[in-house]
PDB file of C-alpha atoms in Angstrom:
ATOM      1  CA  MET A 135       0.564 -38.872   9.964  1.00 46.00           C
ATOM      2  CA  PHE A 136       2.209 -36.594   7.429  1.00 37.00           C
ATOM      3  CA  ARG A 137       0.166 -33.619   8.345  1.00 42.00           C
ATOM      4  CA  THR A 138       0.630 -33.914  11.841  1.00 43.00           C
ATOM      5  CA  ARG A 139       4.480 -34.415  11.404  1.00 46.00           C
ATOM      6  CA  ALA A 140       4.403 -31.056   8.964  1.00 42.00           C
ATOM      7  CA  ILE A 141       2.781 -29.052  11.471  1.00 40.00           C
ATOM      8  CA  ALA A 142       5.055 -30.189  14.303  1.00 43.00           C
ATOM      9  CA  ILE A 143       8.158 -29.392  12.031  1.00 38.00           C
ATOM     10  CA  PHE A 144       6.338 -25.724  11.451  1.00 38.00           C
ATOM     11  CA  ALA A 145       5.876 -24.930  15.005  1.00 43.00           C
ATOM     12  CA  PHE A 146       9.675 -26.117  15.562  1.00 39.00           C
ATOM     13  CA  VAL A 147      10.765 -23.673  13.276  1.00 37.00           C
ATOM     14  CA  ILE A 148       8.987 -20.886  14.622  1.00 37.00           C
ATOM     15  CA  CYS A 149      10.166 -21.647  18.178  1.00 41.00           C
ATOM     16  CA  LEU A 150      13.711 -21.887  16.983  1.00 38.00           C
ATOM     17  CA  PHE A 151      13.471 -18.874  14.644  1.00 36.00           C
ATOM     18  CA  PRO A 152      11.170 -16.246  16.328  1.00 39.00           C
ATOM     19  CA  GLU A 153      12.058 -13.583  13.955  1.00 40.00           C
ATOM     20  CA  ILE A 154      10.164 -15.512  11.347  1.00 36.00           C
ATOM     21  CA  ASP A 155       6.680 -13.847  12.142  1.00 41.00           C
ATOM     22  CA  ALA A 156       3.321 -13.371  10.437  1.00 38.00           C
ATOM     23  CA  ARG A 157       5.028 -10.885   7.878  1.00 38.00           C
ATOM     24  CA  VAL A 158       6.784 -13.790   6.439  1.00 37.00           C
ATOM     25  CA  MET A 159       4.332 -16.554   7.056  1.00 29.00           C
ATOM     26  CA  THR A 160       1.223 -14.986   5.476  1.00 39.00           C
ATOM     27  CA  LYS A 161       0.730 -12.907   2.313  1.00 64.00           C
ATOM     28  CA  SER A 162      -2.601 -11.259   4.013  1.00 92.00           C
ATOM     29  CA  THR A 163      -0.655  -9.540   6.939  1.00 96.00           C
ATOM     30  CA  VAL A 164       1.590  -6.710   6.949  1.00 97.00           C
ATOM     31  CA  ILE A 165       3.647  -6.402  10.104  1.00 96.00           C
ATOM     32  CA  ILE A 166       4.191  -2.439  10.423  1.00 97.00           C
ATOM     33  CA  HIS A 167       6.924  -1.411  13.018  1.00 97.00           C
ATOM     34  CA  HIS A 168       7.037   1.699  15.024  1.00 98.00           C
ATOM     35  CA  LEU A 169       9.566   4.546  14.428  1.00 97.00           C
ATOM     36  CA  SER A 170      11.355   6.259  17.629  1.00 91.00           C
ATOM     37  CA  LYS A 171      11.470   9.296  15.789  1.00 94.00           C
ATOM     38  CA  GLU A 172      10.128  10.865  12.699  1.00 97.00           C
ATOM     39  CA  ILE A 173      11.779  10.839   9.405  1.00 96.00           C
ATOM     40  CA  ALA A 174      11.526  13.160   6.487  1.00 98.00           C
ATOM     41  CA  VAL A 175       9.340  12.147   3.478  1.00 97.00           C
ATOM     42  CA  ASP A 176      12.371  12.726   1.052  1.00 97.00           C
ATOM     43  CA  ASP A 177      14.788  10.722   3.134  1.00 97.00           C
ATOM     44  CA  LEU A 178      14.836   7.610   0.945  1.00 95.00           C
ATOM     45  CA  GLY A 179      18.017   6.303   2.415  1.00 93.00           C
ATOM     46  CA  ASN A 180      16.870   6.482   6.085  1.00 96.00           C
ATOM     47  CA  VAL A 181      18.252   3.322   7.827  1.00 96.00           C
ATOM     48  CA  ALA A 182      14.629   3.109   9.426  1.00 97.00           C
ATOM     49  CA  TRP A 183      13.384   1.573   6.179  1.00 97.00           C
ATOM     50  CA  LYS A 184      15.373  -1.462   6.464  1.00 93.00           C
ATOM     51  CA  SER A 185      13.389  -2.382   9.677  1.00 91.00           C
ATOM     52  CA  ALA A 186      10.137  -2.276   7.800  1.00 96.00           C
ATOM     53  CA  ALA A 187       8.693  -5.774   6.243  1.00 94.00           C
ATOM     54  CA  GLU A 188       9.061  -5.720   2.331  1.00 96.00           C
ATOM     55  CA  ILE A 189       5.785  -6.308   0.779  1.00 97.00           C
ATOM     56  CA  ARG A 190       5.755  -7.769  -2.757  1.00 96.00           C
ATOM     57  CA  VAL A 191       3.137  -6.438  -5.097  1.00 97.00           C
ATOM     58  CA  GLU A 192       3.637  -9.255  -8.111  1.00 97.00           C
ATOM     59  CA  LYS A 193       0.048  -9.704  -9.359  1.00 97.00           C
ATOM     60  CA  TYR A 194      -2.713  -8.249 -11.479  1.00 98.00           C
ATOM     61  CA  TRP A 195      -6.222  -7.632  -9.978  1.00 98.00           C
ATOM     62  CA  SER A 196      -7.050 -10.927 -11.462  1.00 98.00           C
ATOM     63  CA  GLY A 197      -4.531 -13.122  -9.754  1.00 97.00           C
ATOM     64  CA  GLU A 198      -2.336 -13.555 -12.767  1.00 98.00           C
ATOM     65  CA  SER A 199       1.477 -13.050 -12.420  1.00 98.00           C
ATOM     66  CA  ALA A 200       2.603  -9.351 -13.606  1.00 98.00           C
ATOM     67  CA  PRO A 201       5.817  -9.269 -15.674  1.00 98.00           C
ATOM     68  CA  GLU A 202       8.755  -8.224 -13.683  1.00 97.00           C
ATOM     69  CA  GLY A 203       9.174  -4.892 -15.049  1.00 98.00           C
ATOM     70  CA  ARG A 204       5.752  -3.920 -13.760  1.00 98.00           C
ATOM     71  CA  ARG A 205       6.291  -5.156 -10.179  1.00 98.00           C
ATOM     72  CA  VAL A 206       6.258  -3.176  -6.685  1.00 97.00           C
ATOM     73  CA  LYS A 207       8.112  -3.569  -3.548  1.00 97.00           C
ATOM     74  CA  ALA A 208       6.439  -1.724  -0.698  1.00 97.00           C
ATOM     75  CA  ARG A 209       7.171  -0.906   2.846  1.00 97.00           C
ATOM     76  CA  MET A 210       5.398   0.516   5.842  1.00 98.00           C
ATOM     77  CA  LEU A 211       6.149   2.197   9.186  1.00 98.00           C
ATOM     78  CA  TRP A 212       4.263   4.089  11.920  1.00 98.00           C
ATOM     79  CA  SER A 213       5.156   6.760  14.333  1.00 98.00           C
ATOM     80  CA  ASP A 214       3.244   8.893  16.964  1.00 97.00           C
ATOM     81  CA  SER A 215       2.053  10.884  14.293  1.00 98.00           C
ATOM     82  CA  ALA A 216       1.817   9.252  10.924  1.00 98.00           C
ATOM     83  CA  LEU A 217       1.763   6.279   8.655  1.00 98.00           C
ATOM     84  CA  TYR A 218       4.534   6.143   6.288  1.00 98.00           C
ATOM     85  CA  VAL A 219       4.330   4.172   3.360  1.00 98.00           C
ATOM     86  CA  ARG A 220       7.366   3.665   0.364  1.00 98.00           C
ATOM     87  CA  PHE A 221       6.917   2.214  -2.798  1.00 98.00           C
ATOM     88  CA  GLU A 222      10.055   0.910  -5.300  1.00 98.00           C
ATOM     89  CA  ALA A 223       8.381   0.428  -8.577  1.00 98.00           C
ATOM     90  CA  ARG A 224      10.056  -1.147 -11.560  1.00 98.00           C
ATOM     91  CA  VAL A 225       9.989   0.733 -14.687  1.00 97.00           C
ATOM     92  CA  ALA A 226      10.511  -1.063 -18.034  1.00 97.00           C
ATOM     93  CA  GLU A 227       8.176   0.928 -20.442  1.00 97.00           C
ATOM     94  CA  PRO A 228       7.583   4.711 -20.960  1.00 96.00           C
ATOM     95  CA  LEU A 229       5.963   6.180 -17.958  1.00 96.00           C
ATOM     96  CA  VAL A 230       2.317   7.621 -18.506  1.00 97.00           C
ATOM     97  CA  VAL A 231       2.589  10.780 -16.564  1.00 97.00           C
ATOM     98  CA  GLY A 232       1.293  14.535 -16.592  1.00 93.00           C
ATOM     99  CA  GLU A 233       3.337  17.030 -18.889  1.00 92.00           C
ATOM    100  CA  LYS A 234       2.663  19.834 -16.318  1.00 93.00           C
ATOM    101  CA  PRO A 235       2.567  18.410 -12.844  1.00 95.00           C
ATOM    102  CA  ASP A 236       1.092  20.679  -9.921  1.00 96.00           C
ATOM    103  CA  LEU A 237       2.272  19.302  -6.529  1.00 96.00           C
ATOM    104  CA  THR A 238       0.423  22.170  -4.754  1.00 96.00           C
ATOM    105  CA  ARG A 239      -2.878  20.245  -4.785  1.00 97.00           C
ATOM    106  CA  LYS A 240      -4.564  17.024  -5.444  1.00 98.00           C
ATOM    107  CA  THR A 241      -4.510  15.686  -9.011  1.00 98.00           C
ATOM    108  CA  MET A 242      -8.068  14.643 -10.155  1.00 97.00           C
ATOM    109  CA  GLY A 243      -7.629  11.627 -12.744  1.00 96.00           C
ATOM    110  CA  LEU A 244      -4.225  10.591 -11.410  1.00 97.00           C
ATOM    111  CA  TRP A 245      -5.321   7.000 -11.268  1.00 96.00           C
ATOM    112  CA  ASP A 246      -5.612   7.039 -15.245  1.00 96.00           C
ATOM    113  CA  ARG A 247      -1.601   7.471 -15.316  1.00 97.00           C
ATOM    114  CA  ASP A 248       1.015   5.896 -13.591  1.00 98.00           C
ATOM    115  CA  VAL A 249       0.709   5.778 -10.162  1.00 98.00           C
ATOM    116  CA  VAL A 250       1.008   3.573  -6.846  1.00 98.00           C
ATOM    117  CA  GLU A 251      -1.865   3.690  -4.199  1.00 98.00           C
ATOM    118  CA  ILE A 252      -2.702   2.575  -0.820  1.00 98.00           C
ATOM    119  CA  PHE A 253      -6.020   1.977   0.602  1.00 98.00           C
ATOM    120  CA  VAL A 254      -6.557   2.121   4.316  1.00 98.00           C
ATOM    121  CA  ALA A 255      -9.682   1.173   6.452  1.00 98.00           C
ATOM    122  CA  PRO A 256      -8.931   2.175  10.071  1.00 98.00           C
ATOM    123  CA  ASP A 257     -12.045   0.133  11.455  1.00 97.00           C
ATOM    124  CA  HIS A 258     -11.459  -3.394  10.747  1.00 94.00           C
ATOM    125  CA  LYS A 259     -15.253  -3.974  11.550  1.00 96.00           C
ATOM    126  CA  GLU A 260     -16.346  -1.827   8.646  1.00 96.00           C
ATOM    127  CA  PRO A 261     -13.945  -2.005   5.700  1.00 97.00           C
ATOM    128  CA  ARG A 262     -16.479  -0.394   3.564  1.00 98.00           C
ATOM    129  CA  LYS A 263     -15.332   2.999   4.745  1.00 98.00           C
ATOM    130  CA  TYR A 264     -11.781   3.614   3.777  1.00 98.00           C
ATOM    131  CA  PHE A 265      -9.320   6.283   2.300  1.00 98.00           C
ATOM    132  CA  GLU A 266      -7.322   6.007  -0.799  1.00 98.00           C
ATOM    133  CA  PHE A 267      -3.885   7.776  -1.191  1.00 98.00           C
ATOM    134  CA  GLU A 268      -2.018   7.817  -4.826  1.00 98.00           C
ATOM    135  CA  VAL A 269       1.356   9.067  -5.808  1.00 98.00           C
ATOM    136  CA  ALA A 270       2.966   9.407  -9.418  1.00 98.00           C
ATOM    137  CA  PRO A 271       6.312   9.418 -10.450  1.00 98.00           C
ATOM    138  CA  THR A 272       6.306  13.097 -10.904  1.00 97.00           C
ATOM    139  CA  GLY A 273       5.193  13.406  -7.361  1.00 97.00           C
ATOM    140  CA  GLU A 274       1.680  14.363  -8.029  1.00 98.00           C
ATOM    141  CA  TRP A 275      -0.726  13.229  -5.301  1.00 98.00           C
ATOM    142  CA  LEU A 276      -4.336  12.519  -4.692  1.00 98.00           C
ATOM    143  CA  ASP A 277      -6.378  11.848  -1.457  1.00 98.00           C
ATOM    144  CA  VAL A 278     -10.086  10.744  -1.358  1.00 98.00           C
ATOM    145  CA  ALA A 279     -12.406   9.321   1.445  1.00 98.00           C
ATOM    146  CA  LEU A 280     -14.823   6.628   0.371  1.00 98.00           C
ATOM    147  CA  ASP A 281     -17.995   5.120   1.539  1.00 98.00           C
ATOM    148  CA  LEU A 282     -19.315   1.824   0.131  1.00 98.00           C
ATOM    149  CA  THR A 283     -21.758   1.030   3.044  1.00 97.00           C
ATOM    150  CA  SER A 284     -24.844   2.188   0.885  1.00 96.00           C
ATOM    151  CA  GLY A 285     -23.766  -0.363  -1.787  1.00 95.00           C
ATOM    152  CA  THR A 286     -22.748   2.520  -4.109  1.00 96.00           C
ATOM    153  CA  ARG A 287     -19.381   4.102  -3.781  1.00 97.00           C
ATOM    154  CA  ILE A 288     -19.464   7.624  -2.586  1.00 98.00           C
ATOM    155  CA  SER A 289     -16.217   9.527  -3.048  1.00 98.00           C
ATOM    156  CA  ASP A 290     -15.534  12.756  -0.831  1.00 98.00           C
ATOM    157  CA  TRP A 291     -13.092  14.795  -3.148  1.00 98.00           C
ATOM    158  CA  LYS A 292     -13.197  17.572  -0.628  1.00 98.00           C
ATOM    159  CA  TYR A 293     -11.369  15.277   1.733  1.00 98.00           C
ATOM    160  CA  VAL A 294      -8.141  16.849   3.218  1.00 98.00           C
ATOM    161  CA  SER A 295      -5.683  14.378   4.678  1.00 98.00           C
ATOM    162  CA  ARG A 296      -2.595  16.798   4.871  1.00 98.00           C
ATOM    163  CA  MET A 297      -0.648  14.065   3.312  1.00 98.00           C
ATOM    164  CA  GLU A 298       3.015  14.546   2.397  1.00 98.00           C
ATOM    165  CA  SER A 299       4.463  12.923  -0.415  1.00 97.00           C
ATOM    166  CA  PHE A 300       7.977  12.508  -2.533  1.00 98.00           C
ATOM    167  CA  ALA A 301       8.882  10.815  -5.844  1.00 98.00           C
ATOM    168  CA  LYS A 302      12.107  10.170  -7.642  1.00 97.00           C
ATOM    169  CA  VAL A 303      12.438   8.297 -11.126  1.00 97.00           C
ATOM    170  CA  GLU A 304      15.697   6.450 -11.348  1.00 96.00           C
ATOM    171  CA  LYS A 305      17.353   4.094 -13.951  1.00 93.00           C
ATOM    172  CA  ASN A 306      14.639   1.265 -14.221  1.00 96.00           C
ATOM    173  CA  ARG A 307      12.718   2.191 -11.132  1.00 97.00           C
ATOM    174  CA  PHE A 308      10.780   4.966  -9.517  1.00 97.00           C
ATOM    175  CA  LEU A 309      10.656   5.595  -5.655  1.00 98.00           C
ATOM    176  CA  ALA A 310       7.790   7.152  -3.965  1.00 98.00           C
ATOM    177  CA  VAL A 311       6.983   7.820  -0.231  1.00 98.00           C
ATOM    178  CA  MET A 312       3.960   9.036   1.480  1.00 98.00           C
ATOM    179  CA  LYS A 313       3.630  10.548   5.003  1.00 98.00           C
ATOM    180  CA  ILE A 314      -0.049  10.388   6.166  1.00 98.00           C
ATOM    181  CA  PRO A 315      -1.006  12.339   9.580  1.00 98.00           C
ATOM    182  CA  TRP A 316      -3.157  10.036  12.032  1.00 98.00           C
ATOM    183  CA  SER A 317      -5.711  13.032  11.739  1.00 98.00           C
ATOM    184  CA  ALA A 318      -6.471  12.001   8.364  1.00 98.00           C
ATOM    185  CA  PHE A 319      -8.099   8.827   9.664  1.00 98.00           C
ATOM    186  CA  GLY A 320      -9.853  10.549  12.677  1.00 97.00           C
ATOM    187  CA  ARG A 321      -7.849   8.005  15.065  1.00 98.00           C
ATOM    188  CA  THR A 322      -4.418   6.879  16.193  1.00 98.00           C
ATOM    189  CA  PRO A 323      -3.552   3.119  16.187  1.00 98.00           C
ATOM    190  CA  LYS A 324      -1.994   1.594  19.122  1.00 98.00           C
ATOM    191  CA  ALA A 325       0.397  -1.509  19.321  1.00 98.00           C
ATOM    192  CA  GLY A 326      -1.589  -4.401  18.591  1.00 97.00           C
ATOM    193  CA  ASP A 327      -4.132  -2.760  16.508  1.00 98.00           C
ATOM    194  CA  VAL A 328      -5.065  -4.120  13.174  1.00 98.00           C
ATOM    195  CA  TRP A 329      -6.404  -2.018  10.157  1.00 98.00           C
ATOM    196  CA  LEU A 330      -7.183  -3.088   6.833  1.00 98.00           C
ATOM    197  CA  GLY A 331      -6.284  -2.245   3.216  1.00 98.00           C
ATOM    198  CA  ASN A 332      -4.505  -2.747   0.025  1.00 98.00           C
ATOM    199  CA  LEU A 333      -1.451  -1.858  -2.027  1.00 98.00           C
ATOM    200  CA  LEU A 334      -1.713  -1.109  -5.719  1.00 98.00           C
ATOM    201  CA  ARG A 335      -0.251   0.140  -8.746  1.00 98.00           C
ATOM    202  CA  CYS A 336      -1.518   1.236 -12.289  1.00 98.00           C
ATOM    203  CA  VAL A 337       1.003   1.068 -15.268  1.00 98.00           C
ATOM    204  CA  GLY A 338       1.330   1.596 -19.018  1.00 97.00           C
ATOM    205  CA  LYS A 339      -1.322   2.351 -21.745  1.00 95.00           C
ATOM    206  CA  ASP A 340      -4.429   0.610 -23.041  1.00 94.00           C
ATOM    207  CA  PRO A 341      -5.047  -1.968 -24.189  1.00 95.00           C
ATOM    208  CA  GLY A 342      -2.178  -3.581 -22.402  1.00 96.00           C
ATOM    209  CA  ARG A 343      -2.619  -1.242 -19.104  1.00 98.00           C
ATOM    210  CA  GLY A 344      -1.846  -3.127 -16.011  1.00 98.00           C
ATOM    211  CA  TYR A 345      -3.610  -2.954 -12.643  1.00 98.00           C
ATOM    212  CA  LEU A 346      -1.472  -4.710  -9.783  1.00 98.00           C
ATOM    213  CA  ALA A 347      -2.763  -5.327  -6.276  1.00 98.00           C
ATOM    214  CA  TRP A 348      -1.093  -6.884  -3.136  1.00 97.00           C
ATOM    215  CA  ARG A 349      -4.321  -8.409  -2.552  1.00 97.00           C
ATOM    216  CA  SER A 350      -5.863  -9.630  -5.847  1.00 97.00           C
ATOM    217  CA  THR A 351      -9.630  -8.594  -6.069  1.00 97.00           C
ATOM    218  CA  LEU A 352     -10.254 -11.577  -8.623  1.00 97.00           C
ATOM    219  CA  THR A 353     -13.231  -9.351 -10.214  1.00 97.00           C
ATOM    220  CA  LYS A 354     -14.093  -9.900 -14.046  1.00 96.00           C
ATOM    221  CA  GLU A 355     -12.954  -6.727 -14.892  1.00 97.00           C
ATOM    222  CA  PRO A 356     -10.002  -4.600 -13.570  1.00 97.00           C
ATOM    223  CA  ALA A 357     -11.259  -3.099 -10.027  1.00 97.00           C
ATOM    224  CA  PHE A 358      -9.670  -2.131  -6.917  1.00 98.00           C
ATOM    225  CA  HIS A 359     -12.382  -1.146  -4.774  1.00 98.00           C
ATOM    226  CA  VAL A 360     -13.341  -4.538  -3.095  1.00 98.00           C
ATOM    227  CA  PRO A 361     -13.048  -4.069   0.697  1.00 97.00           C
ATOM    228  CA  GLU A 362     -13.651  -7.858   1.272  1.00 96.00           C
ATOM    229  CA  LYS A 363     -10.373  -8.578  -0.312  1.00 97.00           C
ATOM    230  CA  PHE A 364      -8.332  -6.122   1.859  1.00 98.00           C
ATOM    231  CA  GLY A 365      -5.453  -7.503   4.007  1.00 97.00           C
ATOM    232  CA  GLU A 366      -4.524  -6.818   7.279  1.00 97.00           C
ATOM    233  CA  PHE A 367      -2.070  -4.148   8.578  1.00 98.00           C
ATOM    234  CA  ARG A 368      -0.869  -5.013  12.011  1.00 97.00           C
ATOM    235  CA  PHE A 369       0.799  -2.317  14.108  1.00 98.00           C
ATOM    236  CA  VAL A 370       3.475  -3.557  16.493  1.00 97.00           C
ATOM    237  CA  ASP A 371       6.305  -1.776  18.756  1.00 93.00           C
TER     238      ASP A 371
END
């Protein structure tokens, strides 16, 4: 009786407030809104970002809550030409960054420093084939194509996504933006399509280094490459 009444109330709320959509009602789906025109990767104040759903990355890979000073907010948008991802990461401890950043090429080993990341699997039927993109507070970046279909992770380090990235460190936070062309995925989504993926952050030094994930992987040891735990990226107009 109580459950039936609760379901009825829930349905009434959705009808009364249609703007309360899946991006609010579930933590496993991100609603990605379409841009009518392109924006510059360094245009952090562009009003378009306000239309993007806020994704909170607040837990470690284990499912344990992370301290406030390590948490991340992310937003995603898409256009006819690219996927946009924006991160706002809290800074409450010294950043682990490279001394001489080179932004002209991908930085190998970037994952051992402070970094924000996104995994994207364009084929929701085969999440074991996906792409990884990283940006550090210095603006350094990395892209790699991954294949886990054999049971062993195969990394294509020669992969060239032609992603654009920008990062800026401010008081108590750093901002990072990625712009990834659809050519990097070998396909272009249309409204209604669902891709899969995860949003992540590595922060701090061992032994207290933190590994945050939007979709916790729940492995015994810190691990991000768990496609079966990916959430949904749903593209809408």
